XYZ file of C-alpha atoms in Angstrom:
490
model
C 53.268 -39.269 -30.028
C 55.236 -41.557 -26.995
C 57.652 -43.217 -29.818
C 59.710 -39.993 -30.193
C 58.782 -38.263 -26.696
C 56.128 -35.744 -28.096
C 55.181 -32.836 -25.305
C 51.691 -30.984 -26.106
C 51.453 -26.901 -24.282
C 48.798 -25.447 -23.396
C 49.426 -22.257 -25.272
C 47.753 -20.432 -22.905
C 45.169 -19.923 -19.292
C 42.198 -18.188 -18.964
C 43.294 -14.411 -17.979
C 45.792 -13.755 -20.863
C 45.437 -10.515 -21.704
C 42.929 -9.453 -23.789
C 44.849 -7.376 -25.701
C 45.042 -9.411 -29.012
C 48.855 -10.307 -28.727
C 48.816 -13.863 -28.548
C 48.965 -14.929 -31.803
C 52.106 -13.078 -32.542
C 53.719 -14.246 -29.190
C 53.066 -17.719 -30.740
C 54.919 -16.672 -33.840
C 57.649 -15.170 -31.522
C 58.219 -18.238 -29.311
C 57.780 -21.029 -32.096
C 61.654 -21.755 -32.460
C 62.032 -21.199 -28.827
C 59.614 -23.607 -27.540
C 60.973 -26.733 -30.308
C 64.475 -26.003 -29.330
C 63.473 -26.805 -25.669
C 61.342 -29.729 -26.514
C 57.772 -29.150 -27.268
C 56.566 -30.946 -30.136
C 52.547 -29.347 -30.326
C 50.820 -26.462 -28.764
C 46.860 -26.313 -28.088
C 45.943 -22.939 -28.723
C 42.329 -21.313 -27.305
C 39.196 -20.983 -29.461
C 40.212 -18.573 -32.632
C 36.975 -17.801 -33.124
C 34.579 -14.966 -32.526
C 32.536 -15.119 -28.899
C 30.065 -13.351 -27.478
C 32.177 -11.444 -25.454
C 33.983 -10.289 -28.662
C 37.780 -9.140 -28.324
C 37.724 -10.026 -24.632
C 35.917 -13.649 -24.795
C 38.084 -16.186 -23.465
C 36.632 -18.589 -26.685
C 34.259 -20.265 -25.210
C 31.310 -18.309 -25.313
C 30.732 -19.450 -29.017
C 29.141 -17.233 -31.159
C 30.151 -17.762 -34.726
C 32.577 -20.794 -35.834
C 33.388 -18.885 -39.119
C 34.803 -15.636 -37.694
C 38.422 -16.293 -37.032
C 38.923 -12.461 -36.360
C 38.127 -11.047 -39.613
C 34.384 -9.546 -39.170
C 33.374 -6.279 -37.066
C 31.100 -8.563 -35.042
C 30.469 -8.266 -31.377
C 31.896 -4.705 -30.996
C 35.622 -6.086 -32.764
C 37.199 -7.531 -35.726
C 39.986 -9.228 -33.739
C 39.437 -11.546 -30.866
C 41.006 -11.641 -27.468
C 44.138 -13.021 -29.292
C 44.634 -11.544 -32.485
C 43.193 -11.210 -36.312
C 42.815 -14.145 -38.643
C 46.243 -13.346 -40.629
C 47.722 -13.126 -37.405
C 46.387 -16.811 -36.527
C 47.310 -17.898 -39.851
C 50.632 -16.459 -39.723
C 51.524 -18.209 -35.763
C 50.707 -21.943 -37.148
C 52.625 -21.477 -40.184
C 55.419 -20.168 -38.050
C 54.909 -23.109 -35.527
C 54.896 -25.859 -38.139
C 57.794 -24.484 -39.660
C 59.485 -24.480 -36.479
C 58.751 -28.126 -36.565
C 55.691 -27.887 -33.619
C 51.919 -29.693 -34.694
C 49.081 -27.307 -33.919
C 46.037 -28.347 -32.389
C 42.645 -26.391 -32.772
C 40.425 -25.962 -29.717
C 36.890 -26.800 -30.974
C 33.729 -26.109 -29.049
C 30.220 -27.581 -30.764
C 28.166 -28.126 -27.568
C 26.792 -24.443 -27.381
C 26.411 -21.179 -28.899
C 25.936 -17.852 -27.032
C 24.716 -14.213 -27.904
C 22.139 -14.580 -30.756
C 21.418 -11.852 -32.926
C 17.154 -11.853 -32.558
C 14.961 -13.502 -30.050
C 12.351 -15.912 -31.423
C 8.943 -17.323 -29.766
C 8.619 -21.115 -29.043
C 7.322 -23.807 -26.877
C 9.338 -25.517 -23.951
C 8.895 -27.172 -20.671
C 11.526 -25.619 -17.824
C 13.343 -28.212 -15.792
C 15.420 -28.080 -12.909
C 19.005 -26.965 -13.099
C 20.435 -29.596 -10.692
C 17.824 -32.345 -11.690
C 17.795 -32.854 -15.463
C 14.678 -35.129 -15.055
C 12.407 -33.216 -13.030
C 10.294 -30.668 -14.428
C 9.612 -27.313 -12.516
C 6.757 -25.404 -14.766
C 4.455 -26.532 -17.199
C 5.012 -26.387 -21.072
C 4.732 -22.870 -22.484
C 5.301 -20.021 -24.459
C 8.809 -18.639 -24.098
C 11.143 -15.843 -25.950
C 14.041 -17.419 -26.447
C 17.654 -15.689 -27.868
C 18.097 -18.615 -30.510
C 18.538 -16.798 -34.307
C 22.022 -16.273 -35.399
C 22.289 -14.008 -38.474
C 25.831 -13.169 -37.970
C 25.408 -10.008 -40.012
C 29.070 -9.097 -40.106
C 29.595 -11.764 -41.753
C 26.770 -11.381 -44.344
C 27.004 -14.939 -45.526
C 30.619 -15.522 -46.371
C 31.900 -19.038 -45.877
C 28.715 -20.199 -44.896
C 24.896 -18.811 -45.528
C 23.629 -21.090 -42.978
C 21.005 -18.669 -39.744
C 20.366 -20.756 -36.810
C 17.190 -20.784 -34.836
C 15.638 -22.400 -32.523
C 15.041 -25.712 -33.616
C 18.786 -26.409 -34.204
C 18.962 -26.469 -30.520
C 17.552 -28.559 -27.825
C 17.915 -26.200 -24.789
C 18.190 -23.047 -23.443
C 18.591 -21.582 -20.079
C 16.915 -18.143 -20.308
C 13.194 -17.056 -21.402
C 13.194 -12.990 -22.075
C 9.539 -13.327 -20.553
C 10.056 -14.836 -17.356
C 13.493 -13.428 -16.313
C 12.804 -14.401 -12.996
C 12.972 -18.417 -13.245
C 16.075 -20.324 -12.986
C 15.296 -23.362 -15.474
C 17.048 -24.788 -18.263
C 13.895 -25.031 -20.846
C 13.635 -28.118 -23.084
C 12.225 -26.497 -26.607
C 9.567 -28.131 -28.476
C 10.171 -31.897 -29.840
C 13.400 -32.026 -28.136
C 14.691 -34.285 -25.633
C 18.123 -34.267 -23.619
C 20.678 -36.398 -25.561
C 21.377 -39.274 -23.453
C 25.048 -40.789 -24.391
C 26.580 -38.812 -21.522
C 27.769 -38.132 -18.737
C 25.071 -38.759 -15.689
C 25.789 -36.049 -13.603
C 22.327 -33.623 -12.369
C 20.457 -37.102 -14.311
C 21.946 -35.786 -17.538
C 24.390 -33.564 -18.243
C 23.283 -32.486 -21.949
C 22.937 -28.939 -21.315
C 26.100 -26.723 -20.057
C 25.565 -23.629 -21.167
C 23.583 -21.105 -23.629
C 22.216 -22.659 -26.721
C 22.830 -26.486 -26.847
C 23.059 -27.495 -29.999
C 20.734 -30.725 -31.155
C 22.858 -33.475 -32.540
C 20.440 -35.079 -34.115
C 19.240 -32.220 -36.737
C 20.934 -33.269 -40.151
C 21.414 -29.300 -41.163
C 23.633 -28.876 -37.352
C 25.441 -31.670 -37.990
C 25.974 -30.974 -41.928
C 27.185 -27.417 -41.340
C 29.586 -28.484 -37.993
C 31.085 -30.912 -40.843
C 30.757 -27.594 -43.024
C 32.935 -26.334 -40.782
C 35.376 -29.087 -40.224
C 36.493 -29.086 -43.829
C 36.572 -25.332 -43.972
C 38.721 -24.840 -40.819
C 41.350 -27.384 -42.024
C 41.481 -25.779 -45.576
C 41.801 -22.158 -43.840
C 44.247 -23.140 -41.192
C 46.102 -26.646 -42.130
C 45.888 -27.647 -38.342
C 47.392 -30.824 -37.184
C 44.447 -32.361 -34.875
C 42.002 -30.846 -32.213
C 41.339 -30.705 -28.448
C 37.235 -31.382 -28.152
C 35.629 -28.955 -25.090
C 33.242 -30.377 -22.947
C 32.492 -33.696 -24.491
C 30.624 -35.340 -21.475
C 28.031 -32.628 -22.600
C 27.352 -34.144 -26.142
C 26.483 -37.644 -27.807
C 30.098 -39.758 -27.813
C 29.261 -40.667 -31.027
C 28.936 -37.555 -32.378
C 32.818 -36.889 -31.627
C 33.615 -40.100 -33.648
C 31.656 -39.578 -36.211
C 32.844 -35.614 -37.320
C 36.475 -37.057 -36.656
C 36.262 -39.396 -39.287
C 34.406 -36.907 -41.859
C 37.195 -34.251 -41.454
C 40.313 -37.195 -41.465
C 38.711 -38.574 -44.666
C 38.665 -34.722 -46.547
C 42.015 -33.804 -45.048
C 43.200 -37.365 -46.043
C 45.690 -37.211 -42.814
C 45.165 -38.759 -39.310
C 44.385 -35.786 -37.361
C 44.906 -35.848 -33.657
C 42.326 -35.295 -31.187
C 41.554 -35.098 -27.372
C 38.705 -34.934 -25.632
C 37.880 -32.878 -22.221
C 36.135 -35.136 -20.335
C 36.221 -33.753 -17.067
C 35.337 -36.355 -14.583
C 37.470 -37.887 -11.763
C 35.291 -41.424 -12.305
C 37.803 -43.208 -14.792
C 34.701 -46.075 -15.661
C 32.996 -42.443 -17.246
C 36.626 -42.343 -19.268
C 36.524 -45.414 -20.567
C 33.015 -45.870 -21.509
C 33.850 -42.787 -23.448
C 36.604 -43.818 -24.869
C 34.923 -47.488 -25.694
C 31.815 -45.265 -27.434
C 34.559 -43.895 -29.775
C 36.383 -46.460 -29.947
C 39.509 -45.032 -29.397
C 39.417 -42.728 -31.958
C 39.734 -39.923 -29.456
C 42.399 -39.566 -26.591
C 40.993 -38.465 -22.812
C 43.059 -35.326 -20.443
C 43.490 -37.496 -17.357
C 41.557 -35.569 -15.337
C 41.547 -38.456 -11.994
C 45.631 -37.796 -12.119
C 45.377 -33.857 -12.107
C 42.790 -34.927 -9.021
C 45.807 -36.814 -7.358
C 48.324 -34.444 -7.883
C 46.016 -31.407 -6.350
C 45.570 -34.032 -3.665
C 48.628 -34.913 -3.076
C 49.703 -31.240 -3.046
C 47.636 -30.714 -0.280
C 48.293 -33.783 2.249
C 52.201 -33.036 1.986
C 54.261 -35.648 3.653
C 51.118 -37.566 4.428
C 49.921 -38.472 1.075
C 50.980 -42.351 0.479
C 53.149 -41.501 -3.148
C 52.762 -45.272 -3.786
C 49.406 -44.431 -4.995
C 49.901 -41.270 -6.843
C 48.911 -43.335 -9.851
C 45.656 -45.405 -8.933
C 42.563 -45.058 -10.899
C 44.126 -42.897 -13.631
C 43.471 -43.077 -17.227
C 47.148 -42.869 -18.077
C 47.636 -46.427 -15.476
C 44.256 -48.117 -17.098
C 44.832 -46.957 -20.365
C 48.281 -45.356 -21.324
C 47.982 -45.365 -25.319
C 44.836 -42.942 -24.768
C 45.593 -40.541 -21.832
C 47.070 -36.989 -22.000
C 48.347 -36.266 -19.106
C 48.080 -32.909 -17.393
C 49.244 -30.579 -14.033
C 46.995 -27.759 -14.099
C 44.908 -26.136 -17.393
C 42.416 -23.168 -17.629
C 39.360 -24.437 -15.804
C 41.466 -25.990 -12.824
C 43.666 -22.877 -12.375
C 42.617 -20.553 -9.012
C 39.312 -18.566 -9.294
C 37.834 -20.979 -12.077
C 34.835 -23.318 -12.470
C 36.944 -26.186 -12.070
C 39.377 -24.997 -9.464
C 41.497 -27.695 -7.737
C 44.979 -26.242 -7.674
C 48.249 -28.386 -7.399
C 50.373 -26.216 -4.835
C 53.203 -24.987 -5.786
C 55.783 -26.997 -4.038
C 54.807 -29.990 -5.645
C 54.268 -28.742 -8.994
C 58.040 -29.982 -10.154
C 57.356 -33.135 -8.710
C 54.117 -33.594 -10.612
C 55.788 -32.362 -13.829
C 58.668 -34.768 -13.391
C 55.892 -37.414 -12.749
C 54.277 -37.208 -16.752
C 57.620 -35.632 -18.600
C 60.081 -38.229 -17.533
C 57.671 -41.820 -17.597
C 57.520 -43.951 -20.603
C 53.334 -43.928 -20.271
C 50.765 -40.659 -21.363
C 50.962 -37.859 -24.080
C 52.247 -34.997 -21.672
C 50.458 -31.510 -21.564
C 52.228 -28.423 -20.068
C 50.478 -25.424 -18.903
C 51.274 -21.978 -19.893
C 50.905 -20.774 -16.646
C 53.125 -22.907 -15.135
C 55.449 -22.408 -17.330
C 55.473 -18.570 -18.168
C 53.763 -17.693 -14.379
C 50.881 -15.896 -14.031
C 49.782 -12.755 -12.394
C 45.689 -11.609 -12.402
C 42.887 -10.167 -10.368
C 39.167 -11.988 -10.266
C 36.231 -11.716 -8.210
C 34.549 -14.778 -6.689
C 31.840 -15.426 -4.289
C 31.486 -11.319 -3.758
C 35.212 -11.024 -3.337
C 38.059 -9.618 -5.151
C 41.671 -11.954 -4.999
C 44.890 -11.174 -6.370
C 46.614 -14.546 -8.039
C 50.821 -15.406 -8.594
C 51.295 -18.460 -10.311
C 54.956 -19.392 -10.204
C 56.974 -19.961 -13.054
C 58.375 -23.411 -13.337
C 60.090 -23.136 -16.556
C 63.747 -24.020 -15.453
C 62.784 -27.306 -13.930
C 60.054 -27.822 -16.791
C 63.059 -26.982 -19.286
C 65.443 -29.339 -17.546
C 62.777 -31.979 -17.622
C 62.027 -31.624 -21.429
C 65.932 -31.788 -22.064
C 66.051 -35.260 -20.220
C 62.802 -36.310 -21.831
C 64.516 -35.218 -25.448
C 67.672 -37.109 -24.659
C 67.378 -40.122 -21.648
C 63.898 -40.981 -21.544
C 63.959 -44.271 -23.568
C 64.538 -47.703 -22.987
C 63.126 -50.038 -20.331
C 61.540 -48.539 -16.956
C 61.879 -49.842 -13.442
C 59.586 -48.264 -11.168
C 60.389 -48.122 -7.340
C 57.351 -47.266 -5.833
C 58.016 -49.035 -2.353
C 58.137 -45.919 0.104
C 54.945 -43.990 0.830
C 57.033 -40.321 0.426
C 60.038 -41.288 -1.340
C 59.698 -42.826 -5.033
C 61.674 -43.499 -7.989
C 61.776 -44.747 -11.515
C 64.975 -45.543 -13.725
C 65.239 -45.322 -17.800
C 67.557 -47.879 -19.277
C 68.256 -45.897 -22.450
C 68.603 -47.400 -26.076
C 71.390 -47.393 -28.654
C 70.597 -44.002 -30.005
C 70.325 -42.441 -26.474
C 72.719 -44.403 -23.776
C 73.446 -44.054 -20.448
C 69.646 -43.452 -18.933
C 68.187 -41.621 -16.556
C 67.377 -42.277 -12.552
C 64.425 -39.788 -11.140
C 63.860 -39.743 -7.521
C 61.309 -37.881 -5.867
C 59.941 -37.331 -2.330
C 57.018 -35.093 -0.103
C 58.485 -35.625 2.724
C 62.080 -35.646 3.878
C 65.219 -36.436 2.165
C 65.539 -39.491 0.781
C 67.505 -42.294 -1.167
C 66.503 -45.052 -3.492
C 68.497 -48.232 -4.271
C 67.789 -48.911 -8.282
C 68.949 -50.708 -10.803
C 69.929 -48.384 -14.039
C 71.587 -50.822 -15.895
C 75.165 -48.894 -16.545
C 77.883 -49.823 -14.321
C 80.596 -47.658 -13.177
C 78.981 -44.485 -14.627
C 79.150 -41.074 -13.040
C 75.492 -39.169 -12.721
C 74.652 -35.825 -11.835
C 71.220 -34.255 -11.187
C 70.604 -31.940 -13.921
C 68.238 -30.080 -11.622
C 71.114 -28.507 -9.725
C 69.443 -29.524 -6.372
C 71.932 -32.251 -5.324
C 75.156 -30.941 -6.325
C 77.547 -34.507 -5.870
C 77.654 -36.892 -8.622
C 76.837 -40.891 -8.204
C 78.412 -43.566 -9.342
C 77.255 -46.689 -10.108
C 78.522 -50.165 -8.765
C 79.938 -53.125 -10.945
C 76.429 -53.922 -11.695
C 74.859 -51.037 -12.824
C 72.946 -50.202 -9.053
C 73.134 -46.940 -7.097
C 71.827 -45.308 -4.329
C 69.964 -42.136 -6.190
C 68.735 -39.441 -3.635
C 66.961 -36.144 -3.395
C 66.484 -33.364 -1.281
C 63.061 -33.331 0.968
C 59.629 -31.501 -0.924
C 61.804 -32.099 -4.389
C 62.561 -34.085 -7.206
C 66.168 -35.170 -8.434
C 66.821 -36.376 -12.102
C 70.253 -38.146 -12.486
C 71.723 -38.196 -16.093
C 74.857 -39.491 -17.342
C 77.695 -36.957 -16.527
């Protein structure tokens, strides 16, 4: 993706309206997004969740219901119908935008019937410690999908297709994770809480051949049905890493295409990310959660944060070819489960850092591009949230990325507040580009761009006066306090 300066956009946030309008919006905006420089869209889960038409998509009920069947109180999903989804994909692809589907393989929720099974309760916070005896429980684990009635797949799911659950209808007062009869937690997973195999709902047993075969069958079916270009894998640290490699290779061979894949391994420990990459032999890229965390900390720290360290201990620093860089996402946005807000003043700086450099595959967040307004409850209180719209500057950065972010990159990360870099350009994109940003007072940066006696202007419009390079192609590039400037040929 870096060869042609590709840019992904996460085309949703947690609080998009549940009016079934998003797929139509994708179709309406596709040409506009392509013209702006977006080359791929990561769309939210398109299948029926346990919340029906209100489910964000991660409470997975039926992978084969893309808004086609009357299940969970609705035919459409939160985002629209199957027909609207397919039309949105076709329209975006016709505009030159690739589509990545959000794939949730960790769990299922909203079973149609309960089953009696034996299980052992484990501590929620320490999966290596039991909190009760091996016992009979009543588990909601039988999925029959009555609305679909066997179309596309006749498989019904039973307790033996799962490893663990977190609810016993016979004892709804005990908070525990129930490891089902004859099962064990996957070992090739994140070690948080002792073993982070279990996340929520009915946890899929990836050692069960029927489960693996069904998920491979679904991969073939969803590719044939939608003609998507790749996948975003949800919650990969909770599933055996080898499974994703096996599943992806199967679907790639079936499609006879090199389908893109990125995983959500939400950890700030780069060692954990490297382990996943090694286990999957580099077949799946990862979101750079440590970089997001650095942005979060920097935005909180103001001028006290040392900007020379902004890329320290990040995936894009250590494995740039496999890093999908991001500023914010639907889990980190205000009031969500991984809330780690990047303050609005810092977001233009962060987007410059992911969009205008040579390393990483950048991902723009819908809530940052369009802004967002919503209310939700947290800790027993209701909050009203306004997320700022940064489209004006992001579009400027996208224009610069498309036209000037080429050639050799020279870094000037030599001041705790003011940093910068230049791109020399190439034959097809002459003139180069200089970027300066600061988290403190207005600053300047003496940098070589390689083009002598050229006039440069700041396309962000933050600094009005042009700058002219000297006979050796150097100049004193500047920016305002707490701001970023992007200098391109006049």
